[in-house]
Amino acid sequence: MDMLITVVAVIVAVVMAGVGAAGAATGWVPSWTGRPVLRPRLLGWATLLSAAGFSLFIFLGPLAHSYGPLPWIGWAAFMTGLVLQSYARRPGLLPFRRPGQ
């Protein structure tokens, strides 16, 4: 059972990193995201950050004290990536337009 969980975690990390690299390099976003993405490169970089944080947290383990705070830094990076992914979907501020223009 532990081996299955490890294999699934590796697959998830690799897919996240692959999608993030594609988004950061080319601006390609997979169609399964559902909502429109207004900043695809930001989404790619945020997904890469999430993949790196996920890998640190999962593979070093939060309960293994031999790595110090590194797993928790990974958790913070994962959460930061998720916040940045939500910003990639938000519309920016519209330029100011005077009435009648």
PDB file of C-alpha atoms in Angstrom:
ATOM      1  CA  MET A   1       0.000   0.000   0.000  1.00  0.00           C
ATOM      2  CA  ASP A   2       2.844   2.388   0.790  1.00  0.00           C
ATOM      3  CA  MET A   3       4.381   1.699  -2.603  1.00  0.00           C
ATOM      4  CA  LEU A   4       1.096   2.526  -4.343  1.00  0.00           C
ATOM      5  CA  ILE A   5       0.853   5.865  -2.547  1.00  0.00           C
ATOM      6  CA  THR A   6       4.434   6.674  -3.506  1.00  0.00           C
ATOM      7  CA  VAL A   7       3.819   5.827  -7.167  1.00  0.00           C
ATOM      8  CA  VAL A   8       0.669   7.963  -7.263  1.00  0.00           C
ATOM      9  CA  ALA A   9       2.523  10.882  -5.631  1.00  0.00           C
ATOM     10  CA  VAL A  10       5.337  10.623  -8.190  1.00  0.00           C
ATOM     11  CA  ILE A  11       2.841  10.589 -11.066  1.00  0.00           C
ATOM     12  CA  VAL A  12       1.010  13.622  -9.667  1.00  0.00           C
ATOM     13  CA  ALA A  13       4.268  15.556  -9.186  1.00  0.00           C
ATOM     14  CA  VAL A  14       5.496  14.741 -12.702  1.00  0.00           C
ATOM     15  CA  VAL A  15       2.198  15.725 -14.336  1.00  0.00           C
ATOM     16  CA  MET A  16       2.074  18.974 -12.346  1.00  0.00           C
ATOM     17  CA  ALA A  17       5.644  19.816 -13.315  1.00  0.00           C
ATOM     18  CA  GLY A  18       5.027  18.951 -16.977  1.00  0.00           C
ATOM     19  CA  VAL A  19       1.889  21.068 -17.225  1.00  0.00           C
ATOM     20  CA  GLY A  20       3.620  23.898 -15.364  1.00  0.00           C
ATOM     21  CA  ALA A  21       6.647  23.815 -17.657  1.00  0.00           C
ATOM     22  CA  ALA A  22       4.427  23.822 -20.744  1.00  0.00           C
ATOM     23  CA  GLY A  23       2.420  26.737 -19.401  1.00  0.00           C
ATOM     24  CA  ALA A  24       5.478  28.760 -18.402  1.00  0.00           C
ATOM     25  CA  ALA A  25       7.323  28.158 -21.676  1.00  0.00           C
ATOM     26  CA  THR A  26       4.558  28.361 -24.272  1.00  0.00           C
ATOM     27  CA  GLY A  27       1.448  29.686 -22.545  1.00  0.00           C
ATOM     28  CA  TRP A  28      -0.412  26.418 -23.190  1.00  0.00           C
ATOM     29  CA  VAL A  29      -3.058  25.534 -20.631  1.00  0.00           C
ATOM     30  CA  PRO A  30      -4.789  22.131 -20.629  1.00  0.00           C
ATOM     31  CA  SER A  31      -8.468  22.189 -21.477  1.00  0.00           C
ATOM     32  CA  TRP A  32      -9.534  20.370 -18.303  1.00  0.00           C
ATOM     33  CA  THR A  33      -8.993  23.472 -16.126  1.00  0.00           C
ATOM     34  CA  GLY A  34     -12.648  24.432 -16.592  1.00  0.00           C
ATOM     35  CA  ARG A  35     -12.476  28.164 -16.054  1.00  0.00           C
ATOM     36  CA  PRO A  36     -10.835  30.622 -18.445  1.00  0.00           C
ATOM     37  CA  VAL A  37      -7.205  31.462 -17.726  1.00  0.00           C
ATOM     38  CA  LEU A  38      -6.271  35.058 -18.446  1.00  0.00           C
ATOM     39  CA  ARG A  39      -2.565  34.739 -17.586  1.00  0.00           C
ATOM     40  CA  PRO A  40      -1.364  31.324 -18.791  1.00  0.00           C
ATOM     41  CA  ARG A  41       2.339  31.951 -18.139  1.00  0.00           C
ATOM     42  CA  LEU A  42       1.639  32.936 -14.536  1.00  0.00           C
ATOM     43  CA  LEU A  43      -0.436  29.783 -14.196  1.00  0.00           C
ATOM     44  CA  GLY A  44       2.499  27.750 -15.526  1.00  0.00           C
ATOM     45  CA  TRP A  45       5.016  29.248 -13.100  1.00  0.00           C
ATOM     46  CA  ALA A  46       2.565  28.867 -10.221  1.00  0.00           C
ATOM     47  CA  THR A  47       2.000  25.215 -11.135  1.00  0.00           C
ATOM     48  CA  LEU A  48       5.764  24.625 -11.206  1.00  0.00           C
ATOM     49  CA  LEU A  49       6.043  26.213  -7.762  1.00  0.00           C
ATOM     50  CA  SER A  50       3.209  24.014  -6.508  1.00  0.00           C
ATOM     51  CA  ALA A  51       4.843  20.905  -7.956  1.00  0.00           C
ATOM     52  CA  ALA A  52       8.160  21.699  -6.262  1.00  0.00           C
ATOM     53  CA  GLY A  53       6.469  22.407  -2.936  1.00  0.00           C
ATOM     54  CA  PHE A  54       4.341  19.269  -3.213  1.00  0.00           C
ATOM     55  CA  SER A  55       7.437  17.183  -3.871  1.00  0.00           C
ATOM     56  CA  LEU A  56       9.337  18.630  -0.914  1.00  0.00           C
ATOM     57  CA  PHE A  57       6.447  18.129   1.453  1.00  0.00           C
ATOM     58  CA  ILE A  58       5.418  14.651   0.347  1.00  0.00           C
ATOM     59  CA  PHE A  59       8.800  13.043  -0.221  1.00  0.00           C
ATOM     60  CA  LEU A  60      10.712  14.538   2.716  1.00  0.00           C
ATOM     61  CA  GLY A  61       7.787  14.084   5.071  1.00  0.00           C
ATOM     62  CA  PRO A  62       6.624  16.553   7.682  1.00  0.00           C
ATOM     63  CA  LEU A  63       7.229  14.107  10.525  1.00  0.00           C
ATOM     64  CA  ALA A  64      10.852  13.291   9.663  1.00  0.00           C
ATOM     65  CA  HIS A  65      12.869  15.611  11.870  1.00  0.00           C
ATOM     66  CA  SER A  66      16.129  14.943  10.055  1.00  0.00           C
ATOM     67  CA  TYR A  67      15.262  17.458   7.304  1.00  0.00           C
ATOM     68  CA  GLY A  68      14.458  20.343   9.631  1.00  0.00           C
ATOM     69  CA  PRO A  69      11.987  22.912   8.300  1.00  0.00           C
ATOM     70  CA  LEU A  70      12.417  21.904   4.629  1.00  0.00           C
ATOM     71  CA  PRO A  71       9.127  19.939   4.342  1.00  0.00           C
ATOM     72  CA  TRP A  72       7.194  22.846   5.822  1.00  0.00           C
ATOM     73  CA  ILE A  73       8.882  25.240   3.406  1.00  0.00           C
ATOM     74  CA  GLY A  74       7.615  22.909   0.683  1.00  0.00           C
ATOM     75  CA  TRP A  75       4.111  23.124   2.105  1.00  0.00           C
ATOM     76  CA  ALA A  76       4.332  26.947   2.094  1.00  0.00           C
ATOM     77  CA  ALA A  77       5.562  26.882  -1.528  1.00  0.00           C
ATOM     78  CA  PHE A  78       2.665  24.598  -2.486  1.00  0.00           C
ATOM     79  CA  MET A  79       0.124  26.946  -0.905  1.00  0.00           C
ATOM     80  CA  THR A  80       1.769  30.006  -2.469  1.00  0.00           C
ATOM     81  CA  GLY A  81       1.530  28.318  -5.862  1.00  0.00           C
ATOM     82  CA  LEU A  82      -2.171  27.670  -5.325  1.00  0.00           C
ATOM     83  CA  VAL A  83      -2.771  31.343  -4.485  1.00  0.00           C
ATOM     84  CA  LEU A  84      -0.843  32.435  -7.582  1.00  0.00           C
ATOM     85  CA  GLN A  85      -2.904  30.031  -9.695  1.00  0.00           C
ATOM     86  CA  SER A  86      -6.064  31.776  -8.517  1.00  0.00           C
ATOM     87  CA  TYR A  87      -4.529  35.138  -9.490  1.00  0.00           C
ATOM     88  CA  ALA A  88      -3.856  33.771 -12.984  1.00  0.00           C
ATOM     89  CA  ARG A  89      -7.598  33.322 -13.437  1.00  0.00           C
ATOM     90  CA  ARG A  90      -8.665  36.738 -12.108  1.00  0.00           C
ATOM     91  CA  PRO A  91      -9.295  39.571 -14.540  1.00  0.00           C
ATOM     92  CA  GLY A  92      -6.982  42.537 -14.179  1.00  0.00           C
ATOM     93  CA  LEU A  93      -8.049  46.071 -13.484  1.00  0.00           C
ATOM     94  CA  LEU A  94      -9.742  47.705 -16.412  1.00  0.00           C
ATOM     95  CA  PRO A  95      -8.294  51.017 -17.594  1.00  0.00           C
ATOM     96  CA  PHE A  96     -10.163  54.096 -16.421  1.00  0.00           C
ATOM     97  CA  ARG A  97     -12.697  55.313 -18.954  1.00  0.00           C
ATOM     98  CA  ARG A  98     -14.555  58.556 -18.640  1.00  0.00           C
ATOM     99  CA  PRO A  99     -18.268  58.517 -19.369  1.00  0.00           C
ATOM    100  CA  GLY A 100     -18.986  59.241 -23.021  1.00  0.00           C
ATOM    101  CA  GLN A 101     -15.679  57.883 -24.339  1.00  0.00           C
TER     102      GLN A 101
END
